[in-house]
């Protein structure tokens, strides 16, 4: 039994049913958000907080986020938070009434950094709805394209977006005592990364000038070049379609692709060694960093990288082919794995709009999923996107993000979730390159300039900002190992003459068909839900990782992941006298550990003063 809050139980065959005798099984109680203290309201009015939002930049593809927090500098704690998505994008409305074949091309514009993942999620949704099974090579090529996106996205996060928070420049400015200690601290893994002191690493993390910063930019270029060899262009590839891909694959192409991967063998090893040294050093300096961005490890991920021997696109068999993926789907609650079945993940998803700029909907067309499992009126297949702009009100509506929950629990999404869940599940297909132990994820990284390395990521005892980032460092190796596995499979298929990459199909002009694309983005959890009627899209819903993490409070008052993580963050910055020179580095580190795919501005209200400090949390890479 994986559900604690939804009124669903399972029979001995694993089929889900609503519990009997519950008059209104999906009802819930709402809670008015508590009013802030009077002086906080006065401060907000004096400083125009409710309307003072910086956008950097305002772009259609990235969206924007304002994060408000109130800090008691005397007691060094955060006393209030609110996360607000400030831009309406509306792809669900744009896609309504369109030909289903348009969905991959239009939805990829949901992000200017990782458009390929939206194309694939859309293709998977249409494949499920219309019973289209891609050929083996088409499945493998899509896996390779996804891996290239991750090999681009993860180094970008750990060295360009989050990395500078641990650079010499930032450490000297916010915690000079840490810099003094770093100059004396030897590294543990110098044989791998080549640095003898922690301070040397921090210097090379300096933005724009540091060697590690500039090297990461180069590696992102290499990953995108590899993508273009198979996918034609990036972002917004036009080669990913329902039924597979539209690209010509040859042995020469695959050889060129492999040559692009070679530099990542040593780079993956160095990513692990560098950041293990940095985070271990920070814990040693101040154990309170364990509480920075700390949350229970409650997360959901749909898994990705389909196995060509099992994936058939059907919802009927999705539990079987889902558990054969190279990244295992699943949900964890407080660090415990509660399910790896895609049907459970799908049935448990709901989206609420009580604190968002949307109208609620009355339609409830789907009482069950295609397997007969009950689903909520708030499930994405039942959702209608109805924008309702209005005045910002912290006690009512304050965000353009809805609030996704699983089993009525707020959860978090991230690249780290696929590492965490895959490690616990012990369901990865047999491989020479990667294995799950139930407590860790093991990766065998081949020799290049550096010796062969057997890397192992262990499920941590605590879950916080540092561990999110650390897991993402290991995700570089995980992605690389899955890439090599699928590259070998592609070569074998080509040698056997199985070069077909797409399955032809037609759009039926009558009937109703539903599907969901269970997939993932560089930042984790991603799904597209499609309803096709009379040959066009009658409904289309997209749920992204930043929607999950940046969501406003639930109707019953539970804060979203950003909100809760910052509330739990201690203020460990030391180099300030008052609010005028307070940088808010600990709040920024907590937010950046989620890698929000949006330009973000955090407004820090200092309790007992009339000051509002504005700090940019620019984590979107659209401007690079």
Coordinates of N, CA, C and O in Angstrom, one line a residue, residues 199-372:
X199 N 41.4 25.9 -1.2 CA 41.4 27.2 -1.7 C 41.7 27.3 -3.2 O 41.2 28.1 -3.9
X200 N 42.5 26.3 -3.7 CA 42.9 26.3 -5.1 C 41.6 26.0 -6.0 O 41.4 26.5 -7.0
X201 N 40.8 25.0 -5.4 CA 39.5 24.7 -6.1 C 38.6 25.9 -6.1 O 38.1 26.3 -7.2
X202 N 38.5 26.6 -5.0 CA 37.6 27.7 -4.9 C 38.0 28.9 -5.8 O 37.2 29.5 -6.4
X203 N 39.3 29.1 -6.0 CA 39.8 30.1 -6.9 C 39.4 29.8 -8.3 O 38.9 30.6 -9.1
X204 N 39.5 28.5 -8.7 CA 39.1 28.1 -10.1 C 37.6 28.0 -10.3 O 37.1 27.8 -11.4
X205 N 36.8 28.2 -9.2 CA 35.3 28.3 -9.3 C 34.9 29.7 -9.5 O 33.7 29.9 -9.7
X206 N 35.8 30.7 -9.5 CA 35.4 32.1 -9.6 C 34.6 32.3 -11.0 O 35.1 31.8 -12.0
X207 N 33.5 33.0 -10.9 CA 32.7 33.2 -12.2 C 33.5 34.0 -13.2 O 34.2 34.9 -12.9
X208 N 33.3 33.6 -14.5 CA 33.9 34.2 -15.6 C 35.4 34.1 -15.8 O 35.9 34.1 -17.0
X209 N 36.1 33.9 -14.7 CA 37.6 33.8 -14.9 C 38.2 32.5 -14.4 O 39.3 32.1 -14.9
X210 N 37.5 31.8 -13.6 CA 38.0 30.5 -13.0 C 38.1 29.4 -14.1 O 37.3 29.3 -14.9
X211 N 39.2 28.6 -14.0 CA 39.4 27.5 -14.9 C 38.2 26.5 -14.9 O 37.9 26.0 -16.0
X212 N 37.7 26.2 -13.8 CA 36.6 25.2 -13.7 C 35.3 25.8 -14.3 O 34.6 25.1 -15.0
X213 N 35.1 27.1 -14.1 CA 34.0 27.8 -14.7 C 34.1 27.7 -16.2 O 33.1 27.3 -16.9
X214 N 35.2 28.1 -16.8 CA 35.4 28.1 -18.2 C 35.4 26.7 -18.8 O 34.9 26.5 -19.9
X215 N 36.0 25.8 -18.1 CA 36.0 24.4 -18.6 C 34.6 23.9 -18.7 O 34.2 23.2 -19.7
X216 N 33.7 24.2 -17.8 CA 32.3 23.7 -17.8 C 31.6 24.3 -19.0 O 30.8 23.6 -19.7
X217 N 31.9 25.5 -19.4 CA 31.3 26.1 -20.6 C 31.7 25.3 -21.8 O 30.9 25.0 -22.7
X218 N 33.0 24.9 -21.9 CA 33.5 24.1 -23.0 C 32.8 22.7 -23.0 O 32.4 22.3 -24.1
X219 N 32.6 22.1 -21.9 CA 32.0 20.8 -21.8 C 30.5 20.8 -22.3 O 30.0 19.9 -22.9
X220 N 29.8 21.9 -21.9 CA 28.4 22.0 -22.4 C 28.4 22.1 -23.9 O 27.5 21.6 -24.5
X221 N 29.4 22.8 -24.5 CA 29.4 22.9 -26.0 C 29.6 21.5 -26.6 O 29.0 21.2 -27.6
X222 N 30.5 20.7 -26.0 CA 30.8 19.4 -26.5 C 29.6 18.5 -26.5 O 29.2 17.8 -27.4
X223 N 28.8 18.6 -25.4 CA 27.6 17.8 -25.2 C 26.6 18.2 -26.3 O 25.9 17.3 -26.8
X224 N 26.5 19.5 -26.5 CA 25.5 19.9 -27.6 C 25.9 19.5 -29.0 O 25.1 19.2 -29.8
X225 N 27.2 19.5 -29.2 CA 27.7 19.1 -30.5 C 27.4 17.6 -30.7 O 27.0 17.2 -31.8
X226 N 27.5 16.8 -29.6 CA 27.1 15.4 -29.7 C 25.7 15.2 -30.0 O 25.2 14.4 -30.8
X227 N 24.8 16.0 -29.4 CA 23.4 16.0 -29.6 C 23.1 16.3 -31.1 O 22.3 15.6 -31.7
X228 N 23.7 17.3 -31.7 CA 23.4 17.7 -33.0 C 23.8 16.6 -34.0 O 23.1 16.5 -35.1
X229 N 24.8 15.8 -33.7 CA 25.2 14.7 -34.6 C 24.0 13.8 -34.9 O 23.8 13.3 -36.0
X230 N 23.2 13.6 -33.8 CA 22.1 12.6 -33.9 C 20.7 13.3 -34.1 O 19.8 12.8 -34.7
X231 N 20.6 14.5 -33.5 CA 19.3 15.2 -33.5 C 19.2 16.3 -34.5 O 18.1 16.9 -34.5
X232 N 20.2 16.7 -35.2 CA 20.1 17.7 -36.2 C 20.3 19.1 -35.7 O 21.1 19.8 -36.3
X233 N 19.6 19.5 -34.7 CA 19.8 20.8 -34.1 C 19.4 20.8 -32.7 O 18.6 19.9 -32.2
X234 N 19.8 21.9 -31.9 CA 19.4 22.0 -30.5 C 19.5 23.5 -30.2 O 20.5 24.1 -30.6
X235 N 18.6 24.0 -29.4 CA 17.4 23.4 -28.9 C 16.3 23.2 -29.9 O 16.5 23.5 -31.1
X236 N 15.2 22.7 -29.4 CA 14.0 22.5 -30.2 C 14.2 21.6 -31.4 O 14.0 22.0 -32.6
X237 N 14.7 20.4 -31.2 CA 14.9 19.5 -32.3 C 13.6 19.1 -33.0 O 12.6 19.1 -32.4
X238 N 13.7 18.9 -34.3 CA 12.6 18.5 -35.1 C 12.6 17.0 -35.5 O 11.8 16.6 -36.3
X239 N 13.6 16.3 -34.9 CA 13.8 14.9 -35.3 C 13.1 14.0 -34.3 O 13.0 12.8 -34.6
X240 N 12.6 14.5 -33.2 CA 11.9 13.6 -32.2 C 10.4 13.7 -32.5 O 9.8 14.8 -32.5
X241 N 9.8 12.6 -32.9 CA 8.4 12.5 -33.2 C 7.7 11.3 -32.6 O 8.4 10.4 -32.1
X242 N 6.4 11.3 -32.5 CA 5.8 10.0 -32.1 C 6.2 8.9 -33.0 O 6.2 9.1 -34.2
X243 N 6.6 7.8 -32.4 CA 7.0 6.6 -33.3 C 8.5 6.5 -33.4 O 9.0 5.6 -34.0
X244 N 9.3 7.5 -32.8 CA 10.7 7.4 -32.9 C 11.4 8.7 -33.2 O 11.1 9.7 -32.6
X245 N 12.3 8.6 -34.2 CA 13.0 9.8 -34.6 C 13.1 9.8 -36.2 O 12.9 8.8 -36.8
X246 N 13.4 11.0 -36.7 CA 13.5 11.2 -38.2 C 15.0 11.6 -38.5 O 15.2 12.7 -38.8
X247 N 15.9 10.7 -38.3 CA 17.3 11.0 -38.6 C 17.9 9.7 -39.1 O 17.5 8.6 -38.9
X248 N 18.9 9.9 -39.9 CA 19.7 8.8 -40.6 C 20.9 8.5 -39.7 O 21.7 9.4 -39.4
X249 N 21.0 7.2 -39.3 CA 22.0 6.8 -38.4 C 23.0 5.8 -39.2 O 22.5 4.9 -39.7
X250 N 24.3 6.1 -39.1 CA 25.2 5.3 -39.8 C 26.3 4.9 -38.7 O 26.4 5.6 -37.7
X251 N 27.2 4.0 -39.1 CA 28.3 3.6 -38.2 C 29.2 4.8 -38.1 O 29.8 5.1 -37.0
X252 N 29.5 5.6 -39.1 CA 30.3 6.8 -39.1 C 29.8 7.8 -38.1 O 30.5 8.4 -37.3
X253 N 28.5 8.0 -38.2 CA 27.8 8.9 -37.2 C 28.0 8.5 -35.8 O 28.4 9.3 -34.9
X254 N 27.9 7.2 -35.5 CA 28.0 6.7 -34.2 C 29.5 6.8 -33.7 O 29.7 7.1 -32.5
X255 N 30.4 6.7 -34.6 CA 31.8 6.8 -34.2 C 32.1 8.3 -33.9 O 32.8 8.6 -32.9
X256 N 31.6 9.2 -34.7 CA 31.8 10.6 -34.4 C 31.2 11.0 -33.0 O 31.7 11.8 -32.2
X257 N 30.0 10.4 -32.8 CA 29.3 10.6 -31.5 C 30.1 10.2 -30.3 O 30.3 10.9 -29.3
X258 N 30.7 9.0 -30.5 CA 31.5 8.4 -29.4 C 32.7 9.3 -29.1 O 33.1 9.5 -27.9
X259 N 33.4 9.9 -30.1 CA 34.5 10.7 -29.9 C 34.2 12.0 -29.1 O 35.0 12.5 -28.4
X260 N 32.9 12.4 -29.2 CA 32.5 13.6 -28.4 C 32.3 13.2 -26.9 O 32.4 14.0 -26.0
X261 N 32.1 11.9 -26.7 CA 31.9 11.4 -25.3 C 33.2 11.2 -24.6 O 33.2 11.3 -23.3
X262 N 34.3 11.0 -25.3 CA 35.5 10.6 -24.6 C 36.0 11.6 -23.6 O 36.4 11.2 -22.5
X263 N 35.9 12.9 -23.8 CA 36.4 13.8 -22.8 C 35.6 13.7 -21.5 O 36.1 14.1 -20.4
X264 N 34.4 13.2 -21.5 CA 33.6 13.1 -20.3 C 34.0 12.0 -19.4 O 33.7 12.0 -18.2
X265 N 34.8 11.0 -19.9 CA 35.3 10.0 -19.0 C 36.1 10.6 -17.8 O 35.9 10.3 -16.6
X266 N 37.1 11.4 -18.1 CA 37.9 12.0 -17.1 C 37.1 13.2 -16.4 O 37.3 13.4 -15.2
X267 N 36.3 13.9 -17.1 CA 35.6 15.0 -16.6 C 34.6 14.5 -15.5 O 34.5 15.1 -14.4
X268 N 33.9 13.4 -15.7 CA 33.0 12.8 -14.8 C 33.7 12.5 -13.4 O 33.2 12.7 -12.4
X269 N 34.9 11.9 -13.6 CA 35.7 11.6 -12.4 C 36.0 12.8 -11.6 O 36.0 12.9 -10.3
X270 N 36.5 13.8 -12.3 CA 36.9 15.1 -11.6 C 35.7 15.8 -11.0 O 35.9 16.4 -9.9
X271 N 34.5 15.8 -11.6 CA 33.3 16.4 -11.0 C 33.1 15.8 -9.6 O 32.8 16.5 -8.7
X272 N 33.2 14.5 -9.5 CA 32.9 13.8 -8.2 C 34.0 14.2 -7.2 O 33.7 14.6 -6.1
X273 N 35.2 14.1 -7.6 CA 36.3 14.4 -6.7 C 36.3 15.9 -6.2 O 36.5 16.1 -5.0
X274 N 36.1 16.8 -7.1 CA 36.1 18.2 -6.7 C 35.0 18.5 -5.7 O 35.3 19.2 -4.7
X275 N 33.8 18.1 -6.0 CA 32.7 18.5 -5.1 C 32.6 17.6 -3.8 O 32.1 18.1 -2.8
X276 N 33.1 16.4 -3.9 CA 33.2 15.7 -2.6 C 34.2 16.4 -1.7 O 33.9 16.6 -0.5
X277 N 35.3 16.9 -2.2 CA 36.2 17.7 -1.4 C 35.6 19.0 -0.9 O 35.7 19.3 0.3
X278 N 34.9 19.7 -1.7 CA 34.3 21.0 -1.3 C 33.2 20.8 -0.2 O 33.3 21.4 0.9
X279 N 32.3 19.9 -0.4 CA 31.2 19.7 0.5 C 31.7 19.1 1.8 O 31.2 19.5 2.9
X280 N 32.6 18.1 1.8 CA 33.1 17.6 3.0 C 33.9 18.7 3.8 O 33.8 18.7 5.1
X281 N 34.6 19.5 3.1 CA 35.3 20.6 3.8 C 34.3 21.6 4.5 O 34.5 22.0 5.6
X282 N 33.2 21.9 3.8 CA 32.2 22.8 4.4 C 31.6 22.2 5.6 O 31.3 22.9 6.6
X283 N 31.3 20.9 5.6 CA 30.7 20.3 6.8 C 31.7 20.3 7.9 O 31.3 20.5 9.1
X284 N 33.0 20.1 7.6 CA 34.0 20.1 8.7 C 34.1 21.5 9.3 O 34.3 21.6 10.5
X285 N 34.0 22.5 8.5 CA 34.2 23.9 9.0 C 33.0 24.2 9.9 O 33.2 24.8 10.9
X286 N 31.8 23.8 9.5 CA 30.6 24.2 10.3 C 29.5 23.1 10.1 O 28.8 23.1 9.0
X287 N 29.3 22.2 11.0 CA 28.3 21.2 10.9 C 26.9 21.7 10.7 O 26.0 21.0 10.2
X288 N 26.7 23.0 11.0 CA 25.3 23.6 10.8 C 24.9 23.6 9.3 O 23.8 23.8 9.0
X289 N 25.9 23.5 8.4 CA 25.6 23.4 7.0 C 24.7 22.2 6.7 O 24.1 22.2 5.6
X290 N 24.7 21.2 7.5 CA 23.8 20.1 7.3 C 22.3 20.5 7.2 O 21.5 19.8 6.7
X291 N 22.0 21.7 7.8 CA 20.6 22.1 7.9 C 20.3 23.1 6.8 O 19.2 23.6 6.7
X292 N 21.3 23.4 5.9 CA 21.0 24.4 4.8 C 20.1 23.7 3.8 O 20.5 22.7 3.1
X293 N 18.9 24.3 3.6 CA 18.0 23.7 2.6 C 17.5 22.3 2.9 O 17.1 21.6 2.0
X294 N 17.5 22.0 4.2 CA 17.2 20.6 4.6 C 15.7 20.3 4.5 O 14.9 21.1 4.9
X295 N 15.4 19.2 4.0 CA 14.0 18.7 3.8 C 14.0 17.2 4.0 O 15.0 16.5 3.8
X296 N 12.8 16.6 4.4 CA 12.7 15.2 4.3 C 12.9 14.8 2.8 O 12.5 15.5 1.9
X297 N 13.5 13.6 2.6 CA 13.7 13.2 1.2 C 12.5 12.6 0.6 O 12.3 11.4 0.4
X298 N 11.5 13.5 0.2 CA 10.3 13.1 -0.4 C 10.3 13.6 -1.8 O 10.3 14.8 -2.1
X299 N 10.4 12.7 -2.8 CA 10.5 13.1 -4.2 C 9.8 12.0 -5.1 O 9.6 10.9 -4.7
X300 N 9.5 12.5 -6.3 CA 8.9 11.6 -7.3 C 9.7 11.8 -8.6 O 10.1 12.9 -8.9
X301 N 9.9 10.7 -9.3 CA 10.6 10.7 -10.6 C 10.0 9.6 -11.4 O 9.7 8.5 -10.9
X302 N 9.7 9.9 -12.7 CA 9.1 8.9 -13.6 C 10.1 7.9 -14.2 O 9.8 7.0 -14.9
X303 N 11.4 8.2 -14.0 CA 12.4 7.4 -14.6 C 12.5 7.8 -16.1 O 11.7 8.6 -16.6
X304 N 13.5 7.3 -16.8 CA 13.7 7.6 -18.2 C 14.7 6.6 -18.8 O 15.2 5.8 -18.2
X305 N 15.0 6.8 -20.1 CA 15.8 5.9 -20.9 C 15.2 4.6 -21.0 O 15.4 3.6 -20.3
X306 N 14.3 4.4 -22.0 CA 13.5 3.2 -22.2 C 14.4 2.1 -22.7 O 15.3 2.3 -23.5
X307 N 14.1 0.9 -22.3 CA 14.8 -0.3 -22.7 C 14.1 -0.8 -24.0 O 12.9 -1.1 -24.0
X308 N 14.8 -0.9 -25.1 CA 14.2 -1.3 -26.4 C 13.6 -2.6 -26.4 O 12.7 -2.9 -27.3
X309 N 14.0 -3.5 -25.5 CA 13.4 -4.9 -25.5 C 12.0 -4.9 -24.7 O 11.3 -5.9 -24.8
X310 N 11.7 -3.8 -24.0 CA 10.5 -3.9 -23.2 C 9.5 -2.8 -23.5 O 8.3 -2.9 -23.3
X311 N 10.0 -1.6 -23.9 CA 9.0 -0.5 -24.1 C 8.1 -0.7 -25.3 O 8.5 -1.0 -26.4
X312 N 6.8 -0.7 -25.0 CA 5.8 -0.9 -26.0 C 4.8 0.3 -26.1 O 3.8 0.3 -26.8
X313 N 5.1 1.4 -25.3 CA 4.3 2.6 -25.3 C 2.9 2.5 -24.6 O 2.3 3.5 -24.4
X314 N 2.5 1.3 -24.2 CA 1.1 1.1 -23.7 C 1.0 1.5 -22.2 O 2.0 1.3 -21.4
X315 N -0.1 2.0 -21.8 CA -0.4 2.2 -20.4 C -0.6 0.9 -19.7 O -0.2 0.7 -18.5
X316 N -1.2 -0.1 -20.4 CA -1.5 -1.4 -19.8 C -0.2 -2.0 -19.2 O -0.2 -2.6 -18.2
X317 N 0.9 -1.9 -20.0 CA 2.2 -2.5 -19.5 C 3.2 -1.6 -19.0 O 4.4 -1.9 -18.8
X318 N 2.8 -0.4 -18.6 CA 3.7 0.7 -18.2 C 4.5 0.3 -16.9 O 5.6 0.7 -16.8
X319 N 3.9 -0.4 -16.0 CA 4.6 -0.8 -14.8 C 5.8 -1.7 -15.2 O 6.9 -1.6 -14.6
X320 N 5.6 -2.6 -16.2 CA 6.6 -3.5 -16.6 C 7.8 -2.8 -17.3 O 8.9 -2.9 -17.0
X321 N 7.4 -2.0 -18.4 CA 8.5 -1.4 -19.1 C 9.1 -0.2 -18.3 O 10.3 0.1 -18.5
X322 N 8.3 0.4 -17.4 CA 8.8 1.4 -16.6 C 10.0 0.9 -15.7 O 11.0 1.6 -15.5
X323 N 9.8 -0.2 -15.1 CA 10.8 -0.8 -14.1 C 12.0 -1.3 -14.9 O 13.0 -1.7 -14.2
X324 N 11.9 -1.4 -16.2 CA 13.1 -1.8 -17.0 C 13.9 -0.6 -17.5 O 14.9 -0.8 -18.3
X325 N 13.5 0.6 -17.2 CA 14.2 1.8 -17.6 C 15.6 1.8 -17.0 O 15.8 1.2 -15.9
X326 N 16.5 2.6 -17.6 CA 17.8 2.8 -17.1 C 17.9 3.7 -16.0 O 18.9 3.9 -15.3
X327 N 16.8 4.4 -15.7 CA 16.6 5.1 -14.5 C 15.2 4.7 -13.9 O 14.2 4.8 -14.6
X328 N 15.2 4.2 -12.7 CA 13.9 3.6 -12.2 C 12.9 4.6 -11.7 O 13.3 5.5 -11.0
X329 N 11.7 4.5 -12.2 CA 10.6 5.4 -11.7 C 10.3 5.1 -10.2 O 10.6 4.0 -9.7
X330 N 9.8 6.1 -9.5 CA 9.5 5.8 -8.1 C 9.1 7.0 -7.3 O 9.2 8.2 -7.8
X331 N 8.7 6.8 -6.1 CA 8.4 7.8 -5.1 C 9.0 7.5 -3.8 O 9.0 6.3 -3.4
X332 N 9.7 8.4 -3.2 CA 10.2 8.2 -1.8 C 9.5 9.2 -0.9 O 9.1 10.3 -1.2
X333 N 9.2 8.7 0.3 CA 8.6 9.5 1.4 C 9.5 9.4 2.6 O 9.8 8.4 3.1
X334 N 10.0 10.6 3.0 CA 11.0 10.6 4.1 C 12.2 9.7 3.9 O 12.6 9.0 4.8
X335 N 12.6 9.6 2.7 CA 13.8 8.7 2.3 C 13.4 7.3 2.1 O 14.3 6.5 1.7
X336 N 12.2 6.9 2.3 CA 11.8 5.5 2.1 C 11.1 5.3 0.7 O 10.2 6.0 0.4
X337 N 11.6 4.3 -0.1 CA 11.0 4.1 -1.4 C 9.7 3.4 -1.2 O 9.6 2.3 -0.6
X338 N 8.6 4.0 -1.7 CA 7.2 3.4 -1.4 C 6.6 2.8 -2.7 O 5.7 1.9 -2.5
X339 N 7.1 3.1 -3.9 CA 6.6 2.4 -5.1 C 7.5 2.7 -6.2 O 8.3 3.7 -6.2
X340 N 7.6 1.8 -7.2 CA 8.3 2.0 -8.4 C 7.4 1.8 -9.6 O 7.8 1.7 -10.8
X341 N 6.0 1.7 -9.4 CA 5.1 1.5 -10.4 C 4.6 2.8 -11.0 O 4.1 3.7 -10.3
X342 N 4.7 2.9 -12.4 CA 4.2 4.1 -13.0 C 2.7 4.4 -12.8 O 2.3 5.6 -12.7
X343 N 1.9 3.4 -12.7 CA 0.5 3.6 -12.5 C 0.3 4.2 -11.1 O -0.6 5.1 -11.0
X344 N 1.0 3.8 -10.1 CA 0.9 4.4 -8.8 C 1.3 5.9 -8.8 O 0.6 6.7 -8.2
X345 N 2.4 6.2 -9.5 CA 2.8 7.5 -9.6 C 1.8 8.4 -10.3 O 1.5 9.5 -9.9
X346 N 1.2 7.9 -11.4 CA 0.2 8.6 -12.1 C -1.1 8.8 -11.3 O -1.6 9.9 -11.3
X347 N -1.6 7.8 -10.7 CA -2.8 7.8 -9.9 C -2.7 8.8 -8.8 O -3.6 9.5 -8.4
X348 N -1.5 8.9 -8.2 CA -1.3 9.7 -7.0 C -1.1 11.2 -7.3 O -1.1 12.0 -6.4
X349 N -1.0 11.6 -8.6 CA -0.7 13.0 -8.9 C -2.0 13.8 -8.9 O -3.0 13.4 -9.6
X350 N -2.0 15.0 -8.3 CA -3.1 15.9 -8.3 C -2.5 17.3 -8.5 O -1.3 17.5 -8.1
X351 N -3.2 18.3 -9.0 CA -2.8 19.6 -9.1 C -3.8 20.6 -8.6 O -5.0 20.4 -9.0
X352 N -3.4 21.5 -7.7 CA -4.4 22.4 -7.0 C -4.1 23.8 -7.4 O -2.9 24.2 -7.7
X353 N -5.1 24.7 -7.4 CA -4.9 26.1 -7.9 C -5.5 27.1 -6.9 O -5.7 28.2 -7.2
X354 N -5.8 26.7 -5.6 CA -6.3 27.6 -4.7 C -5.5 28.8 -4.4 O -6.0 29.9 -4.1
X355 N -4.1 28.7 -4.5 CA -3.2 29.8 -4.3 C -2.5 30.2 -5.6 O -1.5 30.8 -5.5
X356 N -3.2 29.9 -6.7 CA -2.6 30.3 -8.0 C -3.6 31.1 -8.8 O -4.8 31.2 -8.5
X357 N -3.1 31.8 -9.8 CA -3.9 32.7 -10.7 C -4.6 31.9 -11.7 O -4.6 32.1 -12.9
X358 N -5.4 30.9 -11.3 CA -6.2 30.1 -12.2 C -7.6 29.8 -11.5 O -7.7 29.8 -10.3
X359 N -8.6 29.6 -12.4 CA -9.9 29.2 -11.9 C -9.9 27.7 -11.7 O -9.2 26.9 -12.4
X360 N -10.6 27.2 -10.7 CA -10.9 25.8 -10.6 C -11.8 25.3 -11.7 O -12.5 26.1 -12.4
X361 N -11.8 24.0 -12.0 CA -12.6 23.5 -13.0 C -13.7 22.5 -12.4 O -13.5 22.0 -11.4
X362 N -14.8 22.3 -13.2 CA -15.8 21.5 -12.7 C -15.9 20.1 -13.4 O -16.5 19.2 -12.9
X363 N -15.3 20.1 -14.6 CA -15.4 18.8 -15.4 C -14.6 17.7 -14.7 O -13.6 17.9 -14.0
X364 N -15.2 16.5 -14.8 CA -14.5 15.3 -14.2 C -14.7 14.2 -15.2 O -15.4 13.2 -14.9
X365 N -14.1 14.3 -16.4 CA -14.4 13.3 -17.4 C -13.8 11.9 -17.2 O -14.4 10.9 -17.7
X366 N -12.7 11.9 -16.5 CA -12.1 10.6 -16.3 C -12.1 10.2 -14.8 O -11.4 10.7 -14.0
X367 N -12.9 9.2 -14.5 CA -13.0 8.7 -13.1 C -11.9 7.7 -12.8 O -11.5 7.4 -11.7
X368 N -11.4 7.1 -13.9 CA -10.3 6.0 -13.8 C -9.3 6.2 -14.9 O -9.5 6.9 -15.9
X369 N -8.1 5.6 -14.7 CA -7.1 5.6 -15.7 C -7.5 4.4 -16.7 O -8.5 3.7 -16.4
X370 N -6.7 4.2 -17.8 CA -7.1 3.2 -18.7 C -7.1 1.7 -18.1 O -7.7 0.8 -18.7
X371 N -6.4 1.6 -17.0 CA -6.4 0.2 -16.3 C -7.5 0.1 -15.3 O -7.6 -1.0 -14.6
X372 N -8.4 1.1 -15.1 CA -9.4 1.0 -14.2 C -9.1 1.5 -12.8 O -9.9 1.4 -11.9

